[in-house]
Amino acid sequence: MKISVTVRLDRPLTEAAEIARRAEELGFSGVWVADHYFHRDATGALALMAAATNQVTLGTAVTSPLLRHPALLASTAASLTEVSDGRFILGLGAGGYEFGSELGIPIRRPLGLTRETVNIVRSLANGTTTVEGDTFAVTGAGLRFQASAAPVYLAARGPKMLRLAGEVSDGVITHGLSAAHIRFVTDQLDAAESGRRPQVVLMLDVQVDNDRDRAVDALRGRCLTMAGGSYADELIEIYGLDPDAVARLRAAVRSGDRATATALVTDDMVDAFAIGGSPAHLADRLSELDDLAVDEVILSTDGGDLDSATNNLTELAKAVIR
């Protein structure tokens, strides 16, 4: 199982690239960045990271075609594949409920727009495309430079998006650490009957601390979106959570009262989406995921300045890199 990390772009891009270099030195397999519209640009960060590293894979976890048109995503993916010598992975997701409130962008037909995006990105890289979709349209002769197609991973939680990932993607990026959830994911991927199994990638927050209670407390605020966001109600039981507790958390998240919402994140919610505790506990939990045929984990640690981020990665590497 590959063990990768995220680098947050709430810091200067040159500093983010330096953290990526240090992550590679520590033995992590990949570095992923979120393409968030209120942080620094993900494509610039990844280009600098490509120049600063030699071996790690580099990916978006994730970017949305509602922020960057699929034609631009095709150019971006091909360019980053070029500068990284084939190490780039395009992670795609339609977007979350915050798009509507923060950007005024409604998310309609997420399955259809995601399918259209994958088709456009791959077709343009291969030389030609004409797509007249319900969301996107492209007519042209492909990218105007020689391009190699990057792997495409889809962010997916619900059964329909997971089945689409099984049909059209090279990998799926999802959340949820229970054995029941991982079986659910693989069952949906297999239901696509594509004849191949996309990579199963879990994204989760971690907190290394010998004081288990303190680690869990530190993770509550970082699990708000995972536990209290928009996802199919059928997943609540699969995650091993209490429906009433999730309903209360969802209401608090949507009210904008972060302090109240954080207090409603239960220990079970933290354990469903994150790992907090001693180095031995982290190692044991990751070993369990490996046994469940997870292909890669993307671990997120606390932020902080360059020294703090490096220290967090170093302690994490000591716990989980073998």
Short mmCIF file of C-alpha atoms in Angstrom, two decimals:
data_model
loop_
_atom_site.label_atom_id
_atom_site.label_comp_id
_atom_site.label_asym_id
_atom_site.label_seq_id
_atom_site.Cartn_x
_atom_site.Cartn_y
_atom_site.Cartn_z
CA MET A 1 0.00 0.00 0.00
CA LYS A 2 1.33 3.42 -0.98
CA ILE A 3 1.49 6.04 1.76
CA SER A 4 1.16 9.60 0.49
CA VAL A 5 0.55 13.00 2.05
CA THR A 6 -1.24 16.24 1.34
CA VAL A 7 0.39 19.66 1.25
CA ARG A 8 -1.91 22.55 2.04
CA LEU A 9 -1.69 25.60 -0.17
CA ASP A 10 -2.31 28.06 2.65
CA ARG A 11 1.40 28.81 2.42
CA PRO A 12 3.72 30.28 -0.24
CA LEU A 13 4.05 27.98 -3.24
CA THR A 14 7.83 27.81 -2.94
CA GLU A 15 7.40 26.60 0.62
CA ALA A 16 4.84 24.01 -0.50
CA ALA A 17 7.34 22.72 -3.04
CA GLU A 18 9.98 22.46 -0.33
CA ILE A 19 7.60 20.41 1.83
CA ALA A 20 7.02 18.10 -1.14
CA ARG A 21 10.78 17.66 -1.49
CA ARG A 22 11.08 16.80 2.19
CA ALA A 23 8.16 14.37 1.97
CA GLU A 24 9.97 12.56 -0.82
CA GLU A 25 13.16 12.40 1.26
CA LEU A 26 11.16 10.90 4.15
CA GLY A 27 9.96 8.07 1.91
CA PHE A 28 6.34 9.00 1.13
CA SER A 29 5.03 7.73 -2.20
CA GLY A 30 3.03 10.73 -3.34
CA VAL A 31 2.09 14.34 -2.69
CA TRP A 32 -1.46 15.60 -3.29
CA VAL A 33 -2.94 19.09 -3.20
CA ALA A 34 -6.49 20.37 -3.04
CA ASP A 35 -7.55 22.76 -5.78
CA HIS A 36 -9.42 25.22 -3.56
CA TYR A 37 -10.51 28.56 -4.99
CA PHE A 38 -9.63 30.51 -1.82
CA HIS A 39 -6.08 29.17 -1.53
CA ARG A 40 -3.05 29.45 -3.77
CA ASP A 41 -3.18 27.97 -7.25
CA ALA A 42 -2.81 24.19 -7.35
CA THR A 43 -1.33 24.01 -10.84
CA GLY A 44 1.48 26.42 -10.01
CA ALA A 45 2.22 24.49 -6.83
CA LEU A 46 2.35 21.16 -8.66
CA ALA A 47 4.70 22.54 -11.33
CA LEU A 48 7.10 23.73 -8.61
CA MET A 49 6.77 20.40 -6.82
CA ALA A 50 7.60 18.56 -10.03
CA ALA A 51 10.80 20.58 -10.31
CA ALA A 52 11.69 19.96 -6.65
CA THR A 53 11.15 16.18 -6.66
CA ASN A 54 12.16 13.16 -8.67
CA GLN A 55 10.09 10.15 -7.64
CA VAL A 56 6.84 10.96 -5.84
CA THR A 57 3.58 10.99 -7.72
CA LEU A 58 1.85 14.37 -7.77
CA GLY A 59 -1.88 14.81 -7.90
CA THR A 60 -4.95 16.93 -7.37
CA ALA A 61 -7.26 15.76 -4.62
CA VAL A 62 -9.31 17.11 -6.15
CA THR A 63 -10.13 19.67 -8.83
CA SER A 64 -13.57 20.36 -10.28
CA PRO A 65 -14.62 20.86 -13.91
CA LEU A 66 -16.97 23.55 -12.60
CA LEU A 67 -13.88 25.55 -11.65
CA ARG A 68 -11.71 24.61 -14.64
CA HIS A 69 -13.33 23.71 -17.95
CA PRO A 70 -12.50 20.15 -19.10
CA ALA A 71 -10.53 21.52 -22.05
CA LEU A 72 -8.33 23.48 -19.62
CA LEU A 73 -8.05 20.40 -17.41
CA ALA A 74 -6.83 18.42 -20.40
CA SER A 75 -4.12 21.00 -21.07
CA THR A 76 -3.23 21.22 -17.38
CA ALA A 77 -2.97 17.44 -16.98
CA ALA A 78 -0.84 17.06 -20.09
CA SER A 79 1.44 19.94 -19.07
CA LEU A 80 1.97 18.64 -15.55
CA THR A 81 2.55 15.15 -16.91
CA GLU A 82 5.22 16.63 -19.17
CA VAL A 83 7.07 18.59 -16.49
CA SER A 84 6.89 15.73 -13.96
CA ASP A 85 8.06 13.01 -16.40
CA GLY A 86 4.78 11.14 -16.11
CA ARG A 87 4.22 11.43 -12.36
CA PHE A 88 0.99 13.46 -12.41
CA ILE A 89 -2.49 12.13 -11.52
CA LEU A 90 -5.61 14.15 -12.26
CA GLY A 91 -8.03 13.78 -9.36
CA LEU A 92 -11.52 15.02 -10.31
CA GLY A 93 -14.64 15.76 -8.30
CA ALA A 94 -17.84 17.56 -9.18
CA GLY A 95 -17.69 19.65 -6.01
CA GLY A 96 -19.42 20.02 -2.67
CA TYR A 97 -22.37 21.92 -1.26
CA GLU A 98 -20.15 24.94 -0.53
CA PHE A 99 -20.01 25.73 -4.27
CA GLY A 100 -23.57 26.98 -4.10
CA SER A 101 -23.14 29.18 -1.04
CA GLU A 102 -19.65 30.52 -1.73
CA LEU A 103 -19.52 30.73 -5.52
CA GLY A 104 -23.14 30.67 -6.61
CA ILE A 105 -22.49 27.61 -8.79
CA PRO A 106 -25.28 25.01 -8.70
CA ILE A 107 -24.17 21.42 -9.14
CA ARG A 108 -26.56 19.78 -11.59
CA ARG A 109 -26.16 16.30 -13.01
CA PRO A 110 -22.86 15.53 -11.24
CA LEU A 111 -22.66 12.07 -12.81
CA GLY A 112 -23.20 13.39 -16.31
CA LEU A 113 -20.78 16.29 -16.03
CA THR A 114 -18.12 14.00 -14.55
CA ARG A 115 -18.50 11.49 -17.37
CA GLU A 116 -18.30 14.28 -19.94
CA THR A 117 -15.18 15.67 -18.27
CA VAL A 118 -13.31 12.35 -18.34
CA ASN A 119 -14.27 11.89 -21.98
CA ILE A 120 -13.06 15.36 -22.97
CA VAL A 121 -9.79 15.17 -21.00
CA ARG A 122 -8.86 11.82 -22.49
CA SER A 123 -10.01 12.61 -26.02
CA LEU A 124 -8.13 15.90 -26.20
CA ALA A 125 -4.95 14.20 -25.01
CA ASN A 126 -5.40 11.57 -27.71
CA GLY A 127 -5.72 14.16 -30.46
CA THR A 128 -9.36 14.94 -31.12
CA THR A 129 -12.74 15.37 -29.54
CA THR A 130 -16.21 16.55 -30.29
CA VAL A 131 -18.52 16.48 -27.29
CA GLU A 132 -21.97 18.02 -27.18
CA GLY A 133 -22.94 17.24 -23.63
CA ASP A 134 -25.59 18.57 -21.31
CA THR A 135 -22.97 20.53 -19.36
CA PHE A 136 -19.89 20.86 -21.58
CA ALA A 137 -19.25 21.14 -25.30
CA VAL A 138 -15.92 20.93 -27.11
CA THR A 139 -15.17 20.85 -30.81
CA GLY A 140 -11.57 20.79 -31.94
CA ALA A 141 -8.57 18.88 -33.08
CA GLY A 142 -7.17 18.04 -29.71
CA LEU A 143 -4.33 19.62 -27.79
CA ARG A 144 -1.86 21.51 -29.97
CA PHE A 145 1.17 19.83 -28.49
CA GLN A 146 2.21 16.21 -28.07
CA ALA A 147 0.60 14.99 -24.89
CA SER A 148 0.56 11.90 -22.73
CA ALA A 149 -2.69 11.07 -20.99
CA ALA A 150 -2.53 11.29 -17.21
CA PRO A 151 -4.31 8.77 -15.01
CA VAL A 152 -7.73 10.05 -13.93
CA TYR A 153 -9.03 9.38 -10.42
CA LEU A 154 -12.56 10.30 -9.37
CA ALA A 155 -13.63 11.51 -5.95
CA ALA A 156 -16.62 9.35 -5.05
CA ARG A 157 -18.71 8.45 -2.02
CA GLY A 158 -22.17 7.43 -3.20
CA PRO A 159 -22.95 4.24 -5.13
CA LYS A 160 -23.67 5.90 -8.48
CA MET A 161 -20.43 7.88 -8.56
CA LEU A 162 -18.49 4.83 -7.39
CA ARG A 163 -19.96 2.78 -10.23
CA LEU A 164 -19.02 5.52 -12.68
CA ALA A 165 -15.49 5.46 -11.27
CA GLY A 166 -15.41 1.71 -11.81
CA GLU A 167 -16.47 2.24 -15.40
CA VAL A 168 -14.32 5.15 -16.58
CA SER A 169 -11.52 5.98 -14.10
CA ASP A 170 -8.09 4.72 -13.18
CA GLY A 171 -8.73 5.20 -9.47
CA VAL A 172 -11.20 6.37 -6.86
CA ILE A 173 -10.49 8.78 -4.00
CA THR A 174 -12.87 8.28 -1.12
CA HIS A 175 -13.28 8.52 2.66
CA GLY A 176 -14.25 6.03 5.34
CA LEU A 177 -12.02 3.57 7.15
CA SER A 178 -14.41 0.82 8.23
CA ALA A 179 -14.07 -2.60 6.68
CA ALA A 180 -17.76 -2.42 5.74
CA HIS A 181 -17.17 0.80 3.83
CA ILE A 182 -14.15 -0.49 1.94
CA ARG A 183 -16.13 -3.60 0.94
CA PHE A 184 -18.94 -1.30 -0.19
CA VAL A 185 -16.50 0.69 -2.35
CA THR A 186 -15.00 -2.38 -4.00
CA ASP A 187 -18.44 -3.91 -4.56
CA GLN A 188 -19.60 -0.76 -6.39
CA LEU A 189 -16.44 -0.64 -8.48
CA ASP A 190 -16.90 -4.30 -9.42
CA ALA A 191 -20.56 -3.66 -10.29
CA ALA A 192 -19.39 -1.51 -13.20
CA GLU A 193 -18.12 -4.72 -14.85
CA SER A 194 -15.38 -2.84 -16.69
CA GLY A 195 -13.03 -5.81 -16.49
CA ARG A 196 -10.53 -3.95 -14.32
CA ARG A 197 -10.35 -2.60 -10.79
CA PRO A 198 -9.45 1.08 -10.37
CA GLN A 199 -7.03 1.97 -7.60
CA VAL A 200 -8.73 2.39 -4.22
CA VAL A 201 -7.39 5.48 -2.48
CA LEU A 202 -8.47 6.60 0.99
CA MET A 203 -7.99 10.19 2.08
CA LEU A 204 -7.85 10.80 5.84
CA ASP A 205 -6.55 13.09 8.56
CA VAL A 206 -4.05 11.80 11.10
CA GLN A 207 -2.78 13.05 14.44
CA VAL A 208 0.27 11.46 16.04
CA ASP A 209 0.06 11.72 19.82
CA ASN A 210 0.64 9.17 22.57
CA ASP A 211 -2.34 10.72 24.36
CA ARG A 212 -5.21 9.10 22.46
CA ASP A 213 -7.92 11.43 23.86
CA ARG A 214 -5.91 14.51 22.94
CA ALA A 215 -5.36 13.17 19.42
CA VAL A 216 -9.06 12.54 18.92
CA ASP A 217 -9.95 16.01 20.20
CA ALA A 218 -7.47 17.54 17.75
CA LEU A 219 -9.20 15.73 14.89
CA ARG A 220 -12.81 16.72 15.60
CA GLY A 221 -12.75 19.96 13.64
CA ARG A 222 -10.91 18.31 10.78
CA CYS A 223 -13.70 15.72 10.38
CA LEU A 224 -16.58 18.17 10.05
CA THR A 225 -17.01 17.92 6.29
CA MET A 226 -16.48 14.17 6.18
CA ALA A 227 -18.99 13.40 8.93
CA GLY A 228 -21.42 16.29 8.50
CA GLY A 229 -21.29 16.95 4.77
CA SER A 230 -23.54 15.87 1.92
CA TYR A 231 -23.47 12.15 1.28
CA ALA A 232 -26.02 9.39 0.76
CA ASP A 233 -27.91 8.46 3.92
CA GLU A 234 -27.28 4.79 3.19
CA LEU A 235 -23.60 5.41 3.93
CA ILE A 236 -24.26 6.43 7.54
CA GLU A 237 -24.70 2.84 8.68
CA ILE A 238 -21.87 1.64 6.45
CA TYR A 239 -19.58 4.15 8.15
CA GLY A 240 -20.78 2.77 11.49
CA LEU A 241 -22.38 6.04 12.62
CA ASP A 242 -25.58 6.98 14.43
CA PRO A 243 -28.11 8.64 12.05
CA ASP A 244 -29.45 11.02 14.70
CA ALA A 245 -25.95 12.19 15.60
CA VAL A 246 -25.15 12.77 11.93
CA ALA A 247 -28.39 14.74 11.45
CA ARG A 248 -27.54 17.03 14.36
CA LEU A 249 -24.03 17.57 13.02
CA ARG A 250 -25.26 18.30 9.50
CA ALA A 251 -27.64 20.95 10.80
CA ALA A 252 -24.85 22.61 12.80
CA VAL A 253 -22.45 22.55 9.82
CA ARG A 254 -25.02 24.25 7.60
CA SER A 255 -25.78 26.87 10.24
CA GLY A 256 -22.18 28.07 9.99
CA ASP A 257 -21.61 27.67 13.75
CA ARG A 258 -18.28 25.87 13.58
CA ALA A 259 -17.77 25.70 17.35
CA THR A 260 -21.12 24.01 17.92
CA ALA A 261 -20.55 21.66 14.98
CA THR A 262 -17.11 20.65 16.23
CA ALA A 263 -18.52 19.80 19.64
CA LEU A 264 -21.02 17.46 17.94
CA VAL A 265 -18.30 15.38 16.25
CA THR A 266 -18.31 12.13 18.22
CA ASP A 267 -15.38 9.80 18.81
CA ASP A 268 -17.03 7.33 16.42
CA MET A 269 -17.09 9.98 13.71
CA VAL A 270 -13.41 10.71 14.20
CA ASP A 271 -12.56 7.00 14.02
CA ALA A 272 -14.69 6.61 10.89
CA PHE A 273 -12.67 9.17 8.92
CA ALA A 274 -9.35 9.73 10.69
CA ILE A 275 -6.66 8.07 12.77
CA GLY A 276 -5.42 9.62 15.99
CA GLY A 277 -3.13 8.15 18.59
CA SER A 278 0.31 6.74 19.19
CA PRO A 279 2.70 5.79 16.38
CA ALA A 280 1.94 2.12 17.06
CA HIS A 281 -1.81 2.78 16.77
CA LEU A 282 -1.36 4.55 13.42
CA ALA A 283 0.81 1.73 12.12
CA ASP A 284 -1.73 -0.90 13.20
CA ARG A 285 -4.66 0.92 11.60
CA LEU A 286 -2.80 1.40 8.31
CA SER A 287 -1.85 -2.27 8.35
CA GLU A 288 -5.54 -3.13 8.64
CA LEU A 289 -6.28 -0.98 5.58
CA ASP A 290 -3.50 -2.70 3.68
CA ASP A 291 -5.04 -6.07 4.53
CA LEU A 292 -8.34 -4.80 3.10
CA ALA A 293 -6.66 -4.25 -0.30
CA VAL A 294 -6.54 -0.45 -0.14
CA ASP A 295 -3.99 0.64 -2.75
CA GLU A 296 -3.04 4.05 -1.35
CA VAL A 297 -3.73 6.29 1.62
CA ILE A 298 -3.40 10.07 1.46
CA LEU A 299 -2.63 11.36 4.94
CA SER A 300 -3.25 14.92 6.09
CA THR A 301 -1.45 16.31 9.13
CA ASP A 302 -1.70 19.60 10.96
CA GLY A 303 -0.45 22.65 9.08
CA GLY A 304 1.79 25.26 10.64
CA ASP A 305 4.98 26.93 9.47
CA LEU A 306 7.67 25.12 7.50
CA ASP A 307 9.41 23.74 10.58
CA SER A 308 6.14 22.54 12.14
CA ALA A 309 4.99 20.92 8.90
CA THR A 310 8.35 19.20 8.51
CA ASN A 311 8.24 17.96 12.10
CA ASN A 312 4.72 16.58 11.59
CA LEU A 313 5.79 14.75 8.45
CA THR A 314 8.92 13.41 10.15
CA GLU A 315 6.94 12.02 13.09
CA LEU A 316 4.40 10.57 10.70
CA ALA A 317 7.12 8.93 8.61
CA LYS A 318 8.63 7.35 11.73
CA ALA A 319 5.23 5.88 12.55
CA VAL A 320 4.13 4.55 9.17
CA ILE A 321 7.02 4.25 6.70
CA ARG A 322 8.66 0.83 6.80
#
